């Protein structure tokens, strides 16, 4: 064990002998809880060598700590922290009582951002794929192969734009599955969709610029746009998705955030006339459209809709996708497809902010896609999730006097309308009943706050869906 002992530390008494300084710092490590009962200390010879002092000096420090009861020394075994050496409470270093003041930008971030505060797997938490159904053994094999074949190269700094074989796999995949028209040079691999939206907001918006986003909409986008100092302009949403007619005609918008395949949170797909209208608006006003295609791979009906980007002839759409829903959230891999010069500019900025994404996982993801495993995994997940969606809708049937599920053709969750009194009252009791009901009314930006919940189903086994819906039914009756 290498111990951090600094004999010249300013808090060590100048006049104190070397052995007192060593003993004092070891004592502080024990009282601070950093060297816990039973930990083995380095041999005196080893520590003396590390500190550049005589062995007798360390020997004297250990003997002193032993006499004070902090150390137990056993011949032939070594020196151990005694069970009597319990950390001081409160600890030596006191946490700051008042949080340090933040910048205006920092404070703006904290008004919209939040820390995840509930276990992901509780019913009906939204946005969760079923990780038990993921082919972990296959992933592990591919991982071992990648390490064997490219280990040292993958351990180095990587291309900030993303590992080339992964960018190739993504561009082929997006062309086949989502109709996206791109080359690997237009793809940038990132940690998350959130990082993509944040990069776009940082690079494309000046403080005070207007940015339009769906209302209700994705809080992550709202956080990124408001942190960039944008003036947020709500876009009304109905059964055809985001309505371009709800934006003032003369509003000069620099950026428009849309979820065309599966409006977050209400779930509708953007209709073709509206797709064309948004593209025309972007063309005429020079605005950028961010297309967040966060779960567009999970379309359960026969005629699957391609991405909005497939219709873009003017290079105004920035397409964003994530492996959080199609592979695993913990991978922290997402991608954006950028028109023209933007790909290079975003790559340089990304490099400036945080370098690049983990190379090894990019290599495994590339193999997974190129060998066809992604296609079959998604095919299986679509089947599994569709059946779970059907079961949840069926289980909610008996409560159709109070709950109204909305569009459920796509995604890992659907939205459900409930009367306003029930939205709040049931939500207040949901945690105790082991349920997560994300409130739709909290996702609004403008004046209207239409009530309802997001109902995640993809990660829930059939029995869990039945039991959880029964519990929800009890709450609905109790609060109704
Ligand atoms: C609309 C929307 N976009 C993006 C994401 C998240 O993707 P990532 O994990 O890549 O940031 C989510 C997650 O739930 C989402 O709901």
Coordinates of C-alpha atoms and ligand atoms in Angstrom, one line a residue:
X1 CA 0.0 0.0 0.0
X2 CA 1.3 3.5 -0.9
X3 CA 0.3 6.0 1.7
X4 CA 0.0 9.7 0.9
X5 CA 2.2 11.3 3.7
X6 CA 3.6 14.7 3.0
X7 CA 6.3 15.7 5.5
X8 CA 6.3 19.3 4.3
X9 CA 2.5 19.8 4.6
X10 CA 1.7 23.3 5.8
X11 CA -0.6 21.9 8.6
X12 CA 2.2 19.9 10.1
X13 CA 3.9 21.6 13.0
X14 CA 7.2 23.0 11.9
X15 CA 9.1 22.2 15.0
X16 CA 7.6 18.6 15.2
X17 CA 10.0 15.7 14.7
X18 CA 9.8 13.5 11.6
X19 CA 8.4 10.7 13.7
X20 CA 5.6 12.9 15.2
X21 CA 4.7 14.2 11.7
X22 CA 4.4 10.6 10.3
X23 CA 2.4 9.5 13.4
X24 CA 0.2 12.6 13.2
X25 CA -0.7 12.1 9.5
X26 CA -1.4 8.4 10.0
X27 CA -3.6 9.2 13.0
X28 CA -5.5 11.8 10.9
X29 CA -6.1 9.2 8.1
X30 CA -7.6 6.8 10.7
X31 CA -9.7 9.4 12.4
X32 CA -10.9 10.6 9.0
X33 CA -12.1 7.1 8.2
X34 CA -9.7 6.7 5.3
X35 CA -7.6 3.9 7.0
X36 CA -10.2 1.6 8.5
X37 CA -10.1 -1.0 11.2
X38 CA -8.1 -4.1 10.0
X39 CA -6.2 -2.3 7.2
X40 CA -2.6 -3.4 6.9
X41 CA 0.0 -0.6 7.0
X42 CA 3.1 -0.8 4.9
X43 CA 6.1 -2.4 6.4
X44 CA 8.4 0.1 8.2
X45 CA 11.2 -0.5 5.7
X46 CA 8.8 0.1 2.7
X47 CA 7.4 3.4 4.2
X48 CA 10.8 4.6 5.2
X49 CA 12.0 4.1 1.6
X50 CA 8.9 5.9 0.2
X51 CA 9.4 8.9 2.5
X52 CA 13.2 8.9 2.3
X53 CA 13.7 8.7 6.1
X54 CA 15.5 6.2 8.3
X55 CA 13.7 3.1 9.1
X56 CA 14.0 3.8 12.9
X57 CA 12.0 7.0 12.4
X58 CA 9.0 5.0 11.0
X59 CA 9.5 2.3 13.6
X60 CA 9.3 5.0 16.3
X61 CA 6.1 6.5 14.7
X62 CA 4.4 3.0 14.6
X63 CA 5.5 2.3 18.2
X64 CA 3.9 5.5 19.3
X65 CA 0.6 4.8 17.5
X66 CA 0.6 1.3 19.0
X67 CA 1.1 2.8 22.5
X68 CA -1.9 5.1 21.9
X69 CA -4.1 2.2 20.8
X70 CA -4.4 3.1 17.1
X71 CA -2.2 0.2 15.8
X72 CA -1.9 -3.5 16.6
X73 CA 1.4 -5.0 15.6
X74 CA 1.8 -8.8 15.2
X75 CA 5.3 -10.3 14.7
X76 CA 5.6 -11.9 11.3
X77 CA 2.2 -10.6 10.1
X78 CA 2.6 -6.8 10.1
X79 CA 0.9 -3.6 11.6
X80 CA -2.9 -3.2 11.4
X81 CA -5.3 -0.5 12.2
X82 CA -6.9 -1.3 15.6
X83 CA -10.7 -1.7 15.9
X84 CA -10.4 1.0 18.5
X85 CA -9.4 3.6 15.9
X86 CA -12.9 4.6 14.9
X87 CA -13.4 7.7 12.6
X88 CA -14.4 10.9 14.4
X89 CA -17.9 12.0 14.0
X90 CA -18.5 14.7 12.8
X91 CA -15.6 14.1 10.3
X92 CA -12.4 16.2 10.4
X93 CA -13.4 17.9 7.2
X94 CA -16.8 19.5 7.6
X95 CA -19.0 19.8 4.5
X96 CA -19.9 23.3 3.4
X97 CA -23.2 24.4 5.1
X98 CA -24.3 26.9 2.5
X99 CA -23.8 25.8 -1.2
X100 CA -21.3 28.0 -3.0
X101 CA -23.0 30.6 -5.3
X102 CA -23.3 29.6 -8.9
X103 CA -23.1 31.7 -12.1
X104 CA -26.3 32.8 -13.7
X105 CA -25.8 30.0 -16.3
X106 CA -25.2 27.4 -13.5
X107 CA -28.3 28.5 -11.6
X108 CA -30.3 28.2 -14.8
X109 CA -29.0 24.6 -15.3
X110 CA -30.1 23.7 -11.8
X111 CA -33.7 25.0 -12.3
X112 CA -34.3 22.4 -15.0
X113 CA -31.9 19.6 -14.4
X114 CA -32.6 17.0 -11.7
X115 CA -30.9 14.0 -10.2
X116 CA -32.4 10.6 -10.9
X117 CA -34.0 9.7 -7.6
X118 CA -35.8 6.5 -8.0
X119 CA -34.8 2.9 -8.9
X120 CA -35.2 2.5 -12.6
X121 CA -37.0 -0.8 -12.6
X122 CA -40.1 0.2 -10.7
X123 CA -43.3 0.0 -12.7
X124 CA -44.3 2.3 -14.7
X125 CA -41.0 4.2 -15.0
X126 CA -40.7 5.5 -18.6
X127 CA -37.9 5.1 -21.1
X128 CA -36.4 1.8 -19.8
X129 CA -35.5 -1.1 -22.1
X130 CA -35.6 -4.6 -20.6
X131 CA -31.9 -5.3 -19.8
X132 CA -32.6 -8.9 -18.8
X133 CA -33.5 -9.5 -22.4
X134 CA -30.2 -8.1 -23.6
X135 CA -27.8 -10.8 -25.1
X136 CA -25.1 -10.2 -22.4
X137 CA -23.2 -13.5 -23.1
X138 CA -22.8 -12.5 -26.8
X139 CA -21.8 -9.0 -25.9
X140 CA -19.1 -10.4 -23.5
X141 CA -17.8 -12.7 -26.3
X142 CA -17.5 -9.7 -28.7
X143 CA -15.8 -7.7 -26.0
X144 CA -13.2 -10.4 -25.4
X145 CA -12.6 -10.6 -29.2
X146 CA -12.2 -6.9 -29.5
X147 CA -9.7 -6.8 -26.6
X148 CA -7.7 -9.7 -28.1
X149 CA -7.6 -8.2 -31.6
X150 CA -7.2 -4.5 -30.9
X151 CA -6.5 -4.2 -27.2
X152 CA -3.5 -1.7 -27.2
X153 CA -4.9 0.5 -30.0
X154 CA -8.3 0.7 -28.2
X155 CA -6.6 1.7 -25.0
X156 CA -5.3 4.9 -26.6
X157 CA -6.9 8.3 -27.2
X158 CA -9.4 7.9 -30.0
X159 CA -11.0 9.8 -32.8
X160 CA -13.1 12.6 -31.3
X161 CA -15.6 12.1 -34.1
X162 CA -16.0 8.5 -33.1
X163 CA -14.4 5.1 -33.9
X164 CA -14.6 4.8 -37.7
X165 CA -16.0 1.3 -38.0
X166 CA -18.8 2.4 -35.6
X167 CA -19.5 5.5 -37.7
X168 CA -19.7 3.3 -40.8
X169 CA -22.0 0.8 -39.1
X170 CA -24.3 3.7 -37.8
X171 CA -24.6 5.3 -41.2
X172 CA -25.4 2.0 -42.9
X173 CA -27.9 1.2 -40.2
X174 CA -29.6 4.5 -40.2
X175 CA -29.9 4.4 -44.0
X176 CA -31.5 0.9 -43.9
X177 CA -33.7 1.3 -40.8
X178 CA -34.6 5.0 -40.6
X179 CA -34.1 6.3 -44.1
X180 CA -31.4 8.7 -42.9
X181 CA -29.2 9.9 -45.8
X182 CA -25.7 10.3 -44.6
X183 CA -22.0 9.2 -44.9
X184 CA -19.8 8.2 -42.0
X185 CA -18.1 11.6 -42.3
X186 CA -21.4 13.2 -41.2
X187 CA -21.7 11.0 -38.1
X188 CA -20.4 12.1 -34.7
X189 CA -20.4 9.5 -31.9
X190 CA -21.2 11.0 -28.4
X191 CA -22.0 9.9 -24.9
X192 CA -25.7 10.7 -25.0
X193 CA -28.4 12.5 -26.9
X194 CA -28.3 15.0 -24.1
X195 CA -24.7 15.7 -25.0
X196 CA -25.7 16.1 -28.6
X197 CA -28.5 18.6 -27.8
X198 CA -26.1 20.5 -25.4
X199 CA -23.4 20.7 -28.1
X200 CA -26.0 22.0 -30.7
X201 CA -27.3 24.6 -28.2
X202 CA -23.8 25.8 -27.3
X203 CA -22.6 26.0 -30.9
X204 CA -25.6 27.3 -32.6
X205 CA -27.3 29.7 -30.2
X206 CA -26.4 33.1 -28.8
X207 CA -28.0 34.3 -25.6
X208 CA -31.4 35.7 -26.3
X209 CA -31.9 33.7 -29.5
X210 CA -35.4 32.2 -29.9
X211 CA -35.5 28.4 -29.7
X212 CA -38.8 26.5 -30.2
X213 CA -39.6 23.3 -28.5
X214 CA -42.6 21.0 -28.1
X215 CA -45.0 21.7 -25.2
X216 CA -45.3 19.4 -23.4
X217 CA -41.8 18.2 -24.2
X218 CA -38.5 16.8 -23.2
X219 CA -37.0 18.4 -20.1
X220 CA -33.5 17.5 -21.2
X221 CA -33.8 19.6 -24.3
X222 CA -35.4 22.5 -22.3
X223 CA -32.4 22.3 -19.8
X224 CA -29.8 22.4 -22.7
X225 CA -31.5 25.3 -24.5
X226 CA -32.1 27.4 -21.5
X227 CA -28.6 26.9 -20.2
X228 CA -27.4 28.3 -23.6
X229 CA -29.5 31.4 -22.8
X230 CA -32.2 30.8 -25.4
X231 CA -35.6 32.4 -25.3
X232 CA -37.9 29.4 -25.2
X233 CA -40.9 29.4 -27.5
X234 CA -43.5 26.6 -26.9
X235 CA -44.9 24.7 -29.8
X236 CA -48.4 23.3 -29.3
X237 CA -48.8 19.5 -29.8
X238 CA -51.9 17.5 -30.9
X239 CA -52.6 14.2 -32.5
X240 CA -50.6 15.1 -35.6
X241 CA -47.5 16.0 -33.4
X242 CA -45.9 19.4 -33.1
X243 CA -48.0 22.1 -34.8
X244 CA -46.0 24.6 -36.9
X245 CA -49.0 26.9 -37.1
X246 CA -48.7 27.5 -33.3
X247 CA -45.5 29.4 -33.8
X248 CA -45.8 33.1 -34.6
X249 CA -45.1 33.5 -38.4
X250 CA -42.7 36.3 -37.9
X251 CA -40.7 34.7 -35.1
X252 CA -37.1 34.3 -36.1
X253 CA -36.2 31.0 -34.6
X254 CA -32.6 29.8 -34.7
X255 CA -33.4 26.3 -33.5
X256 CA -36.4 24.0 -33.4
X257 CA -36.4 20.9 -31.2
X258 CA -38.7 18.1 -32.4
X259 CA -39.4 14.4 -31.6
X260 CA -41.1 13.5 -35.0
X261 CA -41.3 9.7 -34.7
X262 CA -42.7 9.6 -31.2
X263 CA -43.6 12.9 -29.7
X264 CA -42.2 13.1 -26.2
X265 CA -44.3 12.7 -24.0
X266 CA -47.7 12.4 -25.8
X267 CA -46.5 9.7 -28.3
X268 CA -48.0 11.0 -31.6
X269 CA -46.1 10.7 -34.8
X270 CA -45.6 13.9 -36.8
X271 CA -47.9 13.9 -39.8
X272 CA -46.5 14.2 -43.3
X273 CA -48.0 17.7 -44.0
X274 CA -46.4 18.9 -40.8
X275 CA -43.1 17.4 -41.6
X276 CA -43.1 19.3 -44.9
X277 CA -44.2 22.5 -43.1
X278 CA -41.4 22.3 -40.6
X279 CA -38.8 21.7 -43.3
X280 CA -40.2 24.6 -45.3
X281 CA -40.0 26.9 -42.2
X282 CA -36.4 25.9 -41.5
X283 CA -35.5 26.5 -45.1
X284 CA -37.1 29.9 -45.3
X285 CA -36.0 31.2 -41.9
X286 CA -32.5 29.5 -41.8
X287 CA -33.4 27.7 -38.6
X288 CA -31.9 24.4 -37.6
X289 CA -34.1 21.5 -36.6
X290 CA -32.9 19.0 -34.0
X291 CA -34.7 15.7 -34.7
X292 CA -34.5 13.6 -31.5
X293 CA -35.2 10.1 -32.7
X294 CA -34.8 8.6 -29.2
X295 CA -36.9 5.5 -29.6
X296 CA -38.0 5.5 -33.3
X297 CA -36.7 1.9 -33.7
X298 CA -39.6 0.7 -31.6
X299 CA -42.5 1.2 -34.1
X300 CA -44.9 -1.7 -33.6
X301 CA -47.2 -1.2 -36.6
X302 CA -46.6 -2.4 -40.1
X303 CA -45.8 0.8 -42.0
X304 CA -42.8 2.2 -40.1
X305 CA -42.2 5.9 -40.5
X306 CA -38.7 7.0 -41.6
X307 CA -36.9 9.9 -39.9
X308 CA -37.7 13.5 -40.8
X309 CA -34.1 13.9 -41.9
X310 CA -34.9 11.6 -44.9
X311 CA -37.1 14.4 -46.4
X312 CA -34.6 17.2 -45.8
X313 CA -33.2 18.6 -49.1
X314 CA -31.6 21.7 -47.6
X315 CA -29.3 20.4 -44.9
X316 CA -31.3 22.0 -42.0
X317 CA -32.0 18.8 -39.9
X318 CA -29.5 17.6 -37.2
X319 CA -30.5 14.0 -36.5
X320 CA -29.9 12.7 -33.0
X321 CA -30.1 9.0 -31.9
X322 CA -29.1 7.0 -28.9
X323 CA -28.1 3.4 -28.0
X324 CA -29.6 4.0 -24.5
X325 CA -32.9 2.5 -25.6
X326 CA -31.7 0.1 -28.2
X327 CA -28.7 -1.4 -26.4
X328 CA -28.1 -0.3 -22.8
X329 CA -28.3 3.1 -21.1
X330 CA -25.0 2.5 -19.2
X331 CA -23.1 2.2 -22.5
X332 CA -23.2 6.0 -22.8
X333 CA -23.2 5.9 -26.6
X334 CA -25.2 8.1 -28.9
X335 CA -24.8 9.7 -32.3
X336 CA -25.7 12.7 -34.3
X337 CA -25.8 13.1 -38.1
X338 CA -24.8 16.6 -39.1
X339 CA -25.3 18.4 -42.4
X340 CA -22.3 19.9 -44.3
X341 CA -19.5 21.7 -42.4
X342 CA -21.2 21.2 -39.1
X343 CA -19.8 17.7 -38.6
X344 CA -16.2 19.0 -38.5
X345 CA -17.1 22.0 -36.3
X346 CA -19.0 19.8 -33.8
X347 CA -16.1 17.3 -33.8
X348 CA -13.6 20.0 -32.9
X349 CA -15.9 21.4 -30.2
X350 CA -16.6 17.9 -28.8
X351 CA -12.8 17.3 -28.6
X352 CA -12.4 20.5 -26.8
X353 CA -15.1 19.6 -24.2
X354 CA -14.4 16.0 -23.4
X355 CA -12.3 14.3 -25.9
X356 CA -14.2 11.2 -27.2
X357 CA -16.4 8.3 -26.2
X358 CA -14.9 5.1 -24.7
X359 CA -13.2 3.3 -27.6
X360 CA -13.6 -0.2 -26.5
X361 CA -17.4 0.0 -26.2
X362 CA -17.6 1.7 -29.6
X363 CA -15.6 -1.2 -31.1
X364 CA -18.0 -3.8 -29.5
X365 CA -21.1 -1.8 -30.6
X366 CA -19.6 -1.7 -34.2
X367 CA -19.1 -5.5 -34.2
X368 CA -22.6 -6.0 -32.8
X369 CA -24.2 -4.0 -35.6
X370 CA -22.0 -5.2 -38.4
X371 CA -22.5 -8.9 -37.7
X372 CA -26.3 -8.5 -37.8
X373 CA -26.9 -8.9 -34.0
X374 CA -28.5 -5.5 -33.7
X375 CA -31.2 -6.3 -36.3
X376 CA -32.2 -9.5 -34.6
X377 CA -32.0 -8.0 -31.1
X378 CA -34.3 -5.2 -32.2
X379 CA -36.7 -7.6 -34.0
X380 CA -37.0 -9.6 -30.7
X381 CA -37.4 -6.5 -28.6
X382 CA -40.1 -5.1 -30.8
X383 CA -42.1 -8.4 -30.4
X384 CA -41.6 -8.5 -26.7
X385 CA -42.4 -4.9 -26.0
X386 CA -45.4 -5.0 -28.3
X387 CA -46.9 -7.8 -26.3
X388 CA -46.2 -6.0 -23.1
X389 CA -47.9 -2.9 -24.4
X390 CA -50.9 -4.9 -25.4
X391 CA -51.1 -6.5 -22.0
X392 CA -50.8 -3.1 -20.2
X393 CA -53.6 -1.7 -22.3
X394 CA -55.8 -4.7 -21.6
X395 CA -55.1 -4.4 -17.8
X396 CA -56.0 -0.7 -17.8
X397 CA -59.3 -1.5 -19.6
X398 CA -61.4 -1.8 -16.4
X399 CA -60.5 1.8 -15.5
X400 CA -61.4 3.4 -18.8
X401 CA -63.9 5.6 -17.0
X402 CA -61.0 7.6 -15.5
X403 CA -57.9 6.8 -17.6
X404 CA -57.5 7.4 -21.4
X405 CA -54.3 6.0 -23.0
X406 CA -53.0 8.1 -25.9
X407 CA -51.0 7.0 -28.9
X408 CA -49.2 3.7 -28.2
X409 CA -47.9 2.7 -31.7
X410 CA -44.2 3.5 -30.8
X411 CA -41.8 3.4 -28.0
X412 CA -41.1 2.1 -24.5
X413 CA -44.0 3.9 -22.9
X414 CA -47.3 5.6 -23.7
X415 CA -49.0 8.6 -22.2
X416 CA -52.3 8.4 -20.4
X417 CA -54.8 11.1 -19.6
X418 CA -56.3 11.2 -16.1
X419 CA -58.4 13.9 -14.4
X420 CA -56.3 16.6 -12.7
X421 CA -57.3 15.7 -9.1
X422 CA -56.3 12.1 -9.7
X423 CA -53.0 13.0 -11.4
X424 CA -51.7 14.7 -8.2
X425 CA -53.4 12.6 -5.6
X426 CA -52.4 9.2 -7.0
X427 CA -48.9 10.4 -7.8
X428 CA -48.5 11.4 -4.1
X429 CA -49.2 7.8 -3.0
X430 CA -47.5 6.0 -5.9
X431 CA -44.0 5.8 -4.3
X432 CA -45.4 4.0 -1.3
X433 CA -47.2 1.6 -3.6
X434 CA -43.9 0.9 -5.4
X435 CA -45.0 2.7 -8.6
X436 CA -43.4 5.5 -10.6
X437 CA -46.0 7.7 -12.4
X438 CA -44.3 10.6 -14.2
X439 CA -46.7 13.5 -14.4
X440 CA -47.4 15.0 -17.8
X441 CA -48.4 18.3 -16.3
X442 CA -44.8 18.8 -15.1
X443 CA -43.5 18.6 -18.7
X444 CA -45.3 21.7 -19.9
X445 CA -43.6 25.0 -20.7
X446 CA -46.6 27.3 -21.4
X447 CA -49.8 28.1 -19.6
X448 CA -51.7 24.9 -20.2
X449 CA -50.8 22.0 -17.9
X450 CA -52.8 19.0 -19.1
X451 CA -52.7 16.1 -16.6
X452 CA -51.8 12.5 -17.1
X453 CA -49.0 10.1 -16.6
X454 CA -46.3 8.3 -18.6
X455 CA -46.7 4.6 -18.5
X456 CA -43.5 2.6 -19.2
X457 CA -44.1 -1.0 -20.1
X458 CA -41.1 -2.3 -22.0
X459 CA -39.0 -3.4 -19.0
X460 CA -41.9 -5.1 -17.1
X461 CA -42.6 -8.8 -17.1
X462 CA -46.3 -9.9 -17.6
X463 CA -46.8 -10.7 -14.0
X464 CA -45.4 -7.4 -12.9
X465 CA -47.7 -5.6 -15.3
X466 CA -50.7 -7.4 -13.8
X467 CA -49.8 -6.8 -10.2
X468 CA -48.7 -3.2 -10.7
X469 CA -51.9 -2.3 -12.6
X470 CA -54.0 -3.9 -9.8
X471 CA -52.1 -1.7 -7.3
X472 CA -52.7 1.4 -9.5
X473 CA -56.4 0.4 -9.7
X474 CA -56.6 0.4 -5.9
X475 CA -55.1 3.9 -5.7
X476 CA -57.5 5.1 -8.4
X477 CA -60.5 3.9 -6.5
X478 CA -59.1 5.2 -3.2
X479 CA -58.4 8.7 -4.6
X480 CA -61.4 8.9 -7.0
Ligands
LIG1 C1 -37.0 12.5 -25.6 C2 -35.7 11.8 -25.1 N1 -34.6 12.1 -25.7 C3 -33.4 11.5 -25.3 C4 -33.4 10.7 -24.2 C5 -32.1 10.1 -23.6 O1 -31.2 9.6 -24.3 P1 -29.7 9.6 -23.7 O2 -29.6 8.6 -22.6 O3 -28.9 9.2 -24.9 O4 -29.4 11.0 -23.3 C6 -34.6 10.3 -23.6 C7 -34.5 9.5 -22.4 O5 -35.4 9.0 -21.8 C8 -35.8 10.9 -24.0 O6 -36.9 10.7 -23.4

